[in-house]
Amino acid sequence: MSRIPEPIRVIQRPTPLHKLERISAQLGCEIWIKRDDLTGFALGGNKGRKLEYLVADIVAQGADTVVTCGATQSNFIRQLGVFCAMVGVRCAAVVMDSPFPDGNTRPASSHGHQGGNTILNEFAGVEKVAIPDGPWSELEARAKSLAESLRAEGRKVYEIPIGGSTPLGAYSFREAGRETAEQGPEFDQIVTASSSGSTQVGLMHWFAGTKTKVIGVSCDPEPEIVDDMAVLASELDDLTGVHRDFRASDFDFRLDYVGDGYGVPSEEGRAAITLLARTEGIFLDPIYSGKAFAGLISLAGKGELTGKTLFWHTGGTPALFTY
Ligand SMILES: *Cc1c(COP(=O)(O)O)cnc(C)c1O
């Protein structure tokens, strides 16, 4: 059982929580929004919460180098890179433009790979190792071998999996659940983008046993992610001593809004971004939150959203500037 370090606080909390009056009127159901796009850290996004614990652990372990991996436009690598610079730790990241699930082929089209987070990563000082597109497993294997070679050079390396989905990352979202419960009304459901899983796992861990259901809108065409979420949830059980004993089937994980693949913008996502921007003045992103909001619109249309719904804005807006 690992320990929970004292977090290094960098985000402004609580992040704003407010009702979307105009969208609610338009969709005919009560929609609120949690503004994790406005954490005030490194242009916002859900990774700031995870990193407060992860970077505290990096420092506590005395590591001098962090190795991670992700897509070229990873919002996690941007926020990690900045945080590493702040604590004086080297940050190396193996990246692919368009990683895809094992057994699949590269999506026919993929999102812009220049601009956006790549510019911000340069400011942060991320040491980027770009490799050709391939499956996620290959990306992870390359990160592992980079970590090994840096160790062989005498570096004290801390490895972080894709998206920071470790038990500590999930713990930060359990705490985000607490923050939300203290802040607002009781919601019937929370709708969030879900990818590496710790956002959904953490929120579900907090809200289990209440009336609040958590609906994860997947940004990856991979139904097996629920198995990884179940493993992560049991690790979070051990970390907290609060045993939820979730099984894979407990995760409400919607695969209907992925479109043509991870990182490939969808028509519905584009429509959702346009609608929220023009109705409320809030921008979503094309890879995660836009697809999640497209899911919310669809579920509202099918009458699946009764009572109060909270849309969790996970950030990601730098990817809007990559076309
Ligand atoms: C990483 C990310 C997500 C997914 O969060 P997970 O905890 O990895 O499931 C959603 N939205 C944005 C903008 C992200 O960067």
Tab-separated table of C-alpha atoms and ligand atoms in Angstrom:
chain	number	residue	atom	x	y	z
A	1	MET	CA	0.000	0.000	0.000
A	2	SER	CA	1.512	3.294	-1.090
A	3	ARG	CA	1.173	6.464	0.894
A	4	ILE	CA	-0.604	9.662	-0.022
A	5	PRO	CA	1.916	12.511	-0.060
A	6	GLU	CA	1.057	16.056	0.975
A	7	PRO	CA	0.093	17.584	-2.409
A	8	ILE	CA	1.974	20.504	-3.930
A	9	ARG	CA	-0.849	22.955	-4.543
A	10	VAL	CA	-0.823	24.707	-7.909
A	11	ILE	CA	-4.446	24.911	-8.994
A	12	GLN	CA	-6.993	27.436	-7.860
A	13	ARG	CA	-9.729	25.656	-5.962
A	14	PRO	CA	-12.550	25.201	-5.921
A	15	THR	CA	-12.775	25.464	-9.695
A	16	PRO	CA	-15.979	27.317	-10.636
A	17	LEU	CA	-19.235	25.382	-10.705
A	18	HIS	CA	-22.218	27.047	-12.295
A	19	LYS	CA	-25.480	26.456	-14.072
A	20	LEU	CA	-25.669	26.800	-17.840
A	21	GLU	CA	-28.983	28.683	-18.090
A	22	ARG	CA	-29.031	29.059	-21.851
A	23	ILE	CA	-27.984	25.516	-22.679
A	24	SER	CA	-30.443	24.187	-20.108
A	25	ALA	CA	-33.256	26.085	-21.824
A	26	GLN	CA	-32.127	24.873	-25.214
A	27	LEU	CA	-31.730	21.184	-24.296
A	28	GLY	CA	-34.736	21.077	-21.986
A	29	CYS	CA	-32.847	19.726	-18.974
A	30	GLU	CA	-30.896	21.250	-16.101
A	31	ILE	CA	-27.197	21.378	-17.003
A	32	TRP	CA	-24.387	22.637	-14.785
A	33	ILE	CA	-20.677	22.779	-15.543
A	34	LYS	CA	-17.527	22.142	-13.474
A	35	ARG	CA	-14.784	24.359	-14.824
A	36	ASP	CA	-11.605	22.293	-14.628
A	37	ASP	CA	-10.659	24.191	-17.780
A	38	LEU	CA	-10.102	27.080	-15.345
A	39	THR	CA	-7.668	25.579	-12.832
A	40	GLY	CA	-5.358	28.548	-13.375
A	41	PHE	CA	-2.436	26.157	-13.905
A	42	ALA	CA	-0.633	25.800	-17.252
A	43	LEU	CA	-3.752	26.779	-19.225
A	44	GLY	CA	-6.051	24.550	-17.233
A	45	GLY	CA	-7.375	21.023	-17.576
A	46	ASN	CA	-7.987	17.948	-15.450
A	47	LYS	CA	-4.310	16.924	-15.233
A	48	GLY	CA	-3.407	19.691	-12.782
A	49	ARG	CA	-5.299	17.892	-10.015
A	50	LYS	CA	-3.503	14.591	-10.625
A	51	LEU	CA	-0.120	16.282	-10.816
A	52	GLU	CA	-0.439	17.935	-7.416
A	53	TYR	CA	-0.113	14.432	-5.936
A	54	LEU	CA	2.130	12.877	-8.592
A	55	VAL	CA	4.736	15.632	-8.471
A	56	ALA	CA	4.668	15.586	-4.666
A	57	ASP	CA	5.476	11.872	-4.914
A	58	ILE	CA	8.256	12.523	-7.458
A	59	VAL	CA	9.847	15.015	-5.069
A	60	ALA	CA	9.338	12.744	-2.049
A	61	GLN	CA	11.083	9.869	-3.852
A	62	GLY	CA	14.013	12.104	-4.734
A	63	ALA	CA	13.730	11.486	-8.477
A	64	ASP	CA	15.653	13.810	-10.787
A	65	THR	CA	14.033	12.704	-14.060
A	66	VAL	CA	10.483	11.920	-15.096
A	67	VAL	CA	9.679	9.726	-18.091
A	68	THR	CA	6.209	9.560	-19.567
A	69	CYS	CA	4.544	9.086	-22.954
A	70	GLY	CA	1.474	10.201	-24.846
A	71	ALA	CA	0.123	11.710	-28.013
A	72	THR	CA	1.906	14.724	-29.494
A	73	GLN	CA	-1.004	16.911	-28.382
A	74	SER	CA	-1.154	15.432	-24.864
A	75	ASN	CA	-2.505	17.904	-22.333
A	76	PHE	CA	-0.948	15.781	-19.613
A	77	ILE	CA	2.587	16.228	-20.953
A	78	ARG	CA	2.107	20.010	-21.147
A	79	GLN	CA	1.040	20.293	-17.516
A	80	LEU	CA	3.608	17.745	-16.323
A	81	GLY	CA	6.380	19.539	-18.198
A	82	VAL	CA	5.612	22.865	-16.564
A	83	PHE	CA	5.320	21.302	-13.110
A	84	CYS	CA	8.653	19.458	-13.531
A	85	ALA	CA	10.329	22.725	-14.473
A	86	MET	CA	8.895	24.319	-11.332
A	87	VAL	CA	10.429	21.673	-9.060
A	88	GLY	CA	13.686	21.318	-11.001
A	89	VAL	CA	13.143	17.820	-12.395
A	90	ARG	CA	13.959	16.767	-15.963
A	91	CYS	CA	10.905	15.754	-18.015
A	92	ALA	CA	11.294	13.378	-20.964
A	93	ALA	CA	8.287	12.299	-23.025
A	94	VAL	CA	8.039	9.757	-25.834
A	95	VAL	CA	5.306	10.887	-28.213
A	96	MET	CA	3.438	9.664	-31.280
A	97	ASP	CA	1.154	11.830	-33.383
A	98	SER	CA	-1.649	9.254	-33.542
A	99	PRO	CA	-1.283	6.234	-31.273
A	100	PHE	CA	-4.027	3.639	-31.845
A	101	PRO	CA	-5.329	0.538	-30.066
A	102	ASP	CA	-3.399	-2.716	-30.381
A	103	GLY	CA	-4.805	-4.770	-33.229
A	104	ASN	CA	-6.188	-1.697	-34.998
A	105	THR	CA	-4.650	0.307	-37.801
A	106	ARG	CA	-3.882	4.005	-37.804
A	107	PRO	CA	-7.065	6.107	-38.205
A	108	ALA	CA	-7.443	7.405	-41.752
A	109	SER	CA	-7.309	11.010	-40.654
A	110	SER	CA	-6.016	12.430	-37.439
A	111	HIS	CA	-5.914	15.768	-35.730
A	112	GLY	CA	-3.367	18.506	-36.435
A	113	HIS	CA	-0.029	17.701	-34.856
A	114	GLN	CA	1.591	21.096	-35.021
A	115	GLY	CA	0.945	24.128	-32.865
A	116	GLY	CA	-1.165	23.845	-29.725
A	117	ASN	CA	0.532	21.858	-26.996
A	118	THR	CA	3.734	21.357	-28.991
A	119	ILE	CA	4.471	25.085	-28.693
A	120	LEU	CA	3.639	25.100	-24.985
A	121	ASN	CA	5.860	22.041	-24.385
A	122	GLU	CA	8.817	23.980	-25.772
A	123	PHE	CA	8.236	26.753	-23.259
A	124	ALA	CA	7.999	24.112	-20.541
A	125	GLY	CA	11.277	22.494	-21.612
A	126	VAL	CA	9.902	18.994	-22.213
A	127	GLU	CA	12.547	16.701	-23.777
A	128	LYS	CA	10.460	15.194	-26.506
A	129	VAL	CA	11.325	11.893	-28.222
A	130	ALA	CA	9.047	11.679	-31.274
A	131	ILE	CA	8.564	8.232	-32.827
A	132	PRO	CA	6.430	7.052	-35.780
A	133	ASP	CA	2.783	6.174	-35.204
A	134	GLY	CA	2.008	2.734	-33.804
A	135	PRO	CA	-0.070	1.034	-31.116
A	136	TRP	CA	-0.249	2.386	-27.556
A	137	SER	CA	1.677	-0.687	-26.315
A	138	GLU	CA	4.625	0.257	-28.492
A	139	LEU	CA	4.557	3.824	-27.158
A	140	GLU	CA	4.625	2.469	-23.605
A	141	ALA	CA	7.454	0.040	-24.436
A	142	ARG	CA	9.543	2.877	-25.855
A	143	ALA	CA	9.005	4.937	-22.711
A	144	LYS	CA	10.078	1.978	-20.597
A	145	SER	CA	13.294	1.526	-22.573
A	146	LEU	CA	14.014	5.274	-22.390
A	147	ALA	CA	13.615	5.069	-18.610
A	148	GLU	CA	16.006	2.097	-18.489
A	149	SER	CA	18.668	3.857	-20.523
A	150	LEU	CA	18.431	6.994	-18.372
A	151	ARG	CA	18.820	4.804	-15.275
A	152	ALA	CA	21.881	3.232	-16.846
A	153	GLU	CA	23.263	6.782	-17.129
A	154	GLY	CA	22.773	7.196	-13.400
A	155	ARG	CA	19.543	9.203	-13.379
A	156	LYS	CA	16.945	8.591	-10.691
A	157	VAL	CA	13.895	8.050	-12.892
A	158	TYR	CA	10.194	8.222	-12.018
A	159	GLU	CA	7.917	6.696	-14.647
A	160	ILE	CA	4.392	7.966	-15.142
A	161	PRO	CA	1.849	6.102	-17.278
A	162	ILE	CA	-0.287	7.745	-19.970
A	163	GLY	CA	-2.508	10.503	-18.645
A	164	GLY	CA	-1.220	10.169	-15.077
A	165	SER	CA	-3.698	7.389	-14.343
A	166	THR	CA	-2.050	6.018	-11.222
A	167	PRO	CA	-3.800	5.486	-7.878
A	168	LEU	CA	-2.605	8.957	-6.788
A	169	GLY	CA	-4.023	10.459	-9.985
A	170	ALA	CA	-7.360	8.800	-9.281
A	171	TYR	CA	-7.177	9.924	-5.646
A	172	SER	CA	-7.033	13.542	-6.790
A	173	PHE	CA	-10.369	13.037	-8.522
A	174	ARG	CA	-11.855	11.434	-5.448
A	175	GLU	CA	-10.917	14.726	-3.773
A	176	ALA	CA	-12.417	16.640	-6.709
A	177	GLY	CA	-15.647	14.781	-5.976
A	178	ARG	CA	-15.496	16.002	-2.386
A	179	GLU	CA	-14.874	19.567	-3.613
A	180	THR	CA	-17.938	19.367	-5.863
A	181	ALA	CA	-20.154	17.894	-3.154
A	182	GLU	CA	-19.229	20.784	-0.834
A	183	GLN	CA	-19.829	23.346	-3.538
A	184	GLY	CA	-23.046	22.655	-5.327
A	185	PRO	CA	-26.397	20.925	-5.300
A	186	GLU	CA	-26.602	17.147	-5.401
A	187	PHE	CA	-26.449	16.021	-9.014
A	188	ASP	CA	-28.267	13.106	-10.578
A	189	GLN	CA	-25.427	12.511	-12.991
A	190	ILE	CA	-22.006	13.757	-13.926
A	191	VAL	CA	-20.938	13.522	-17.572
A	192	THR	CA	-17.200	13.589	-18.222
A	193	ALA	CA	-14.776	12.764	-20.993
A	194	SER	CA	-12.924	9.562	-20.123
A	195	SER	CA	-9.720	8.202	-21.594
A	196	SER	CA	-6.967	6.874	-19.347
A	197	GLY	CA	-9.628	6.476	-16.665
A	198	SER	CA	-8.503	8.124	-13.437
A	199	THR	CA	-10.932	11.032	-13.743
A	200	GLN	CA	-13.910	8.685	-13.942
A	201	VAL	CA	-12.552	6.224	-11.361
A	202	GLY	CA	-11.844	8.960	-8.817
A	203	LEU	CA	-15.224	10.640	-9.222
A	204	MET	CA	-17.043	7.305	-9.012
A	205	HIS	CA	-15.067	6.393	-5.916
A	206	TRP	CA	-16.256	9.535	-4.180
A	207	PHE	CA	-19.884	9.435	-5.321
A	208	ALA	CA	-20.487	5.691	-4.820
A	209	GLY	CA	-23.486	5.177	-2.562
A	210	THR	CA	-24.976	8.624	-3.337
A	211	LYS	CA	-27.589	9.330	-5.989
A	212	THR	CA	-24.934	10.816	-8.301
A	213	LYS	CA	-24.068	8.543	-11.227
A	214	VAL	CA	-20.925	9.128	-13.278
A	215	ILE	CA	-21.160	8.706	-17.048
A	216	GLY	CA	-17.813	8.539	-18.847
A	217	VAL	CA	-17.852	9.406	-22.530
A	218	SER	CA	-14.966	7.510	-24.073
A	219	CYS	CA	-12.492	9.270	-26.339
A	220	ASP	CA	-10.915	5.944	-27.376
A	221	PRO	CA	-12.506	3.091	-29.353
A	222	GLU	CA	-11.535	0.586	-26.644
A	223	PRO	CA	-14.201	-1.215	-24.611
A	224	GLU	CA	-11.444	-2.959	-22.576
A	225	ILE	CA	-10.650	0.330	-20.795
A	226	VAL	CA	-13.277	-0.612	-18.189
A	227	ASP	CA	-11.043	-3.545	-17.161
A	228	ASP	CA	-8.164	-1.134	-16.533
A	229	MET	CA	-10.528	1.128	-14.606
A	230	ALA	CA	-11.551	-1.771	-12.373
A	231	VAL	CA	-7.882	-2.483	-11.575
A	232	LEU	CA	-7.206	1.194	-10.892
A	233	ALA	CA	-10.285	1.380	-8.667
A	234	SER	CA	-9.093	-1.546	-6.551
A	235	GLU	CA	-5.705	0.131	-6.163
A	236	LEU	CA	-7.568	3.247	-5.021
A	237	ASP	CA	-9.483	1.074	-2.554
A	238	ASP	CA	-6.137	-0.015	-1.097
A	239	LEU	CA	-4.715	3.504	-1.085
A	240	THR	CA	-7.680	4.984	0.772
A	241	GLY	CA	-8.848	2.016	2.808
A	242	VAL	CA	-12.325	2.761	1.405
A	243	HIS	CA	-13.408	-0.411	-0.370
A	244	ARG	CA	-15.784	0.155	-3.255
A	245	ASP	CA	-14.971	-3.175	-4.944
A	246	PHE	CA	-16.018	-1.917	-8.373
A	247	ARG	CA	-16.186	-4.405	-11.203
A	248	ALA	CA	-15.702	-3.533	-14.868
A	249	SER	CA	-19.463	-3.696	-15.385
A	250	ASP	CA	-19.989	-0.942	-12.782
A	251	PHE	CA	-18.466	1.682	-15.061
A	252	ASP	CA	-20.934	3.559	-17.241
A	253	PHE	CA	-18.559	4.039	-20.160
A	254	ARG	CA	-20.101	5.195	-23.438
A	255	LEU	CA	-18.271	4.280	-26.607
A	256	ASP	CA	-20.800	5.816	-29.009
A	257	TYR	CA	-19.185	9.220	-29.397
A	258	VAL	CA	-15.583	8.387	-30.277
A	259	GLY	CA	-16.142	8.885	-34.011
A	260	ASP	CA	-13.275	7.679	-36.201
A	261	GLY	CA	-10.800	7.192	-33.366
A	262	TYR	CA	-8.691	8.715	-30.623
A	263	GLY	CA	-7.486	12.152	-31.662
A	264	VAL	CA	-9.760	12.327	-34.691
A	265	PRO	CA	-12.271	15.161	-34.393
A	266	SER	CA	-15.893	14.139	-35.047
A	267	GLU	CA	-18.714	16.048	-36.734
A	268	GLU	CA	-20.829	15.814	-33.580
A	269	GLY	CA	-17.934	17.054	-31.468
A	270	ARG	CA	-17.457	20.010	-33.748
A	271	ALA	CA	-21.172	20.805	-33.512
A	272	ALA	CA	-20.993	20.550	-29.713
A	273	ILE	CA	-17.998	22.909	-29.531
A	274	THR	CA	-19.836	25.383	-31.759
A	275	LEU	CA	-23.045	25.167	-29.745
A	276	LEU	CA	-21.422	25.717	-26.336
A	277	ALA	CA	-19.223	28.538	-27.655
A	278	ARG	CA	-22.115	30.378	-29.277
A	279	THR	CA	-24.610	29.731	-26.484
A	280	GLU	CA	-22.496	30.188	-23.347
A	281	GLY	CA	-19.140	31.568	-24.489
A	282	ILE	CA	-17.294	28.448	-23.296
A	283	PHE	CA	-14.861	26.603	-25.540
A	284	LEU	CA	-14.409	22.847	-25.488
A	285	ASP	CA	-11.676	20.831	-27.222
A	286	PRO	CA	-11.924	18.515	-30.254
A	287	ILE	CA	-10.318	15.386	-28.741
A	288	TYR	CA	-12.025	15.012	-25.356
A	289	SER	CA	-14.491	17.529	-23.988
A	290	GLY	CA	-16.146	18.274	-27.345
A	291	LYS	CA	-16.940	14.586	-27.814
A	292	ALA	CA	-18.126	14.342	-24.209
A	293	PHE	CA	-20.478	17.279	-24.686
A	294	ALA	CA	-21.719	15.724	-27.934
A	295	GLY	CA	-22.544	12.692	-25.782
A	296	LEU	CA	-24.390	14.884	-23.286
A	297	ILE	CA	-26.467	16.472	-26.057
A	298	SER	CA	-27.343	13.043	-27.430
A	299	LEU	CA	-28.276	11.639	-24.005
A	300	ALA	CA	-30.419	14.717	-23.326
A	301	GLY	CA	-32.207	14.111	-26.637
A	302	LYS	CA	-32.895	10.502	-25.666
A	303	GLY	CA	-34.358	11.556	-22.331
A	304	GLU	CA	-31.559	9.834	-20.365
A	305	LEU	CA	-30.692	12.944	-18.344
A	306	THR	CA	-33.286	13.502	-15.652
A	307	GLY	CA	-32.919	15.987	-12.808
A	308	LYS	CA	-29.626	17.857	-12.512
A	309	THR	CA	-26.672	17.045	-14.750
A	310	LEU	CA	-23.116	18.228	-14.182
A	311	PHE	CA	-20.864	18.409	-17.211
A	312	TRP	CA	-17.213	18.127	-16.151
A	313	HIS	CA	-15.114	20.389	-18.395
A	314	THR	CA	-11.760	18.603	-18.459
A	315	GLY	CA	-9.959	21.321	-20.445
A	316	GLY	CA	-7.852	20.619	-23.513
A	317	THR	CA	-8.497	23.884	-25.336
A	318	PRO	CA	-4.896	24.268	-26.649
A	319	ALA	CA	-5.776	21.531	-29.185
A	320	LEU	CA	-8.186	23.993	-30.803
A	321	PHE	CA	-5.127	25.739	-32.236
A	322	THR	CA	-3.703	22.830	-34.151
A	323	TYR	CA	-5.497	22.824	-37.489
B	1	LIG	C1	-6.604	13.563	-20.252
B	1	LIG	C2	-7.846	14.257	-20.619
B	1	LIG	C3	-9.103	13.657	-20.431
B	1	LIG	C4	-9.264	12.254	-19.932
B	1	LIG	O1	-9.020	12.119	-18.574
B	1	LIG	P1	-8.567	10.678	-18.015
B	1	LIG	O2	-8.383	10.868	-16.575
B	1	LIG	O3	-7.303	10.363	-18.755
B	1	LIG	O4	-9.643	9.708	-18.375
B	1	LIG	C5	-10.230	14.371	-20.742
B	1	LIG	N1	-10.143	15.612	-21.240
B	1	LIG	C6	-8.966	16.224	-21.447
B	1	LIG	C7	-8.971	17.586	-22.005
B	1	LIG	C8	-7.780	15.572	-21.144
B	1	LIG	O5	-6.613	16.185	-21.367
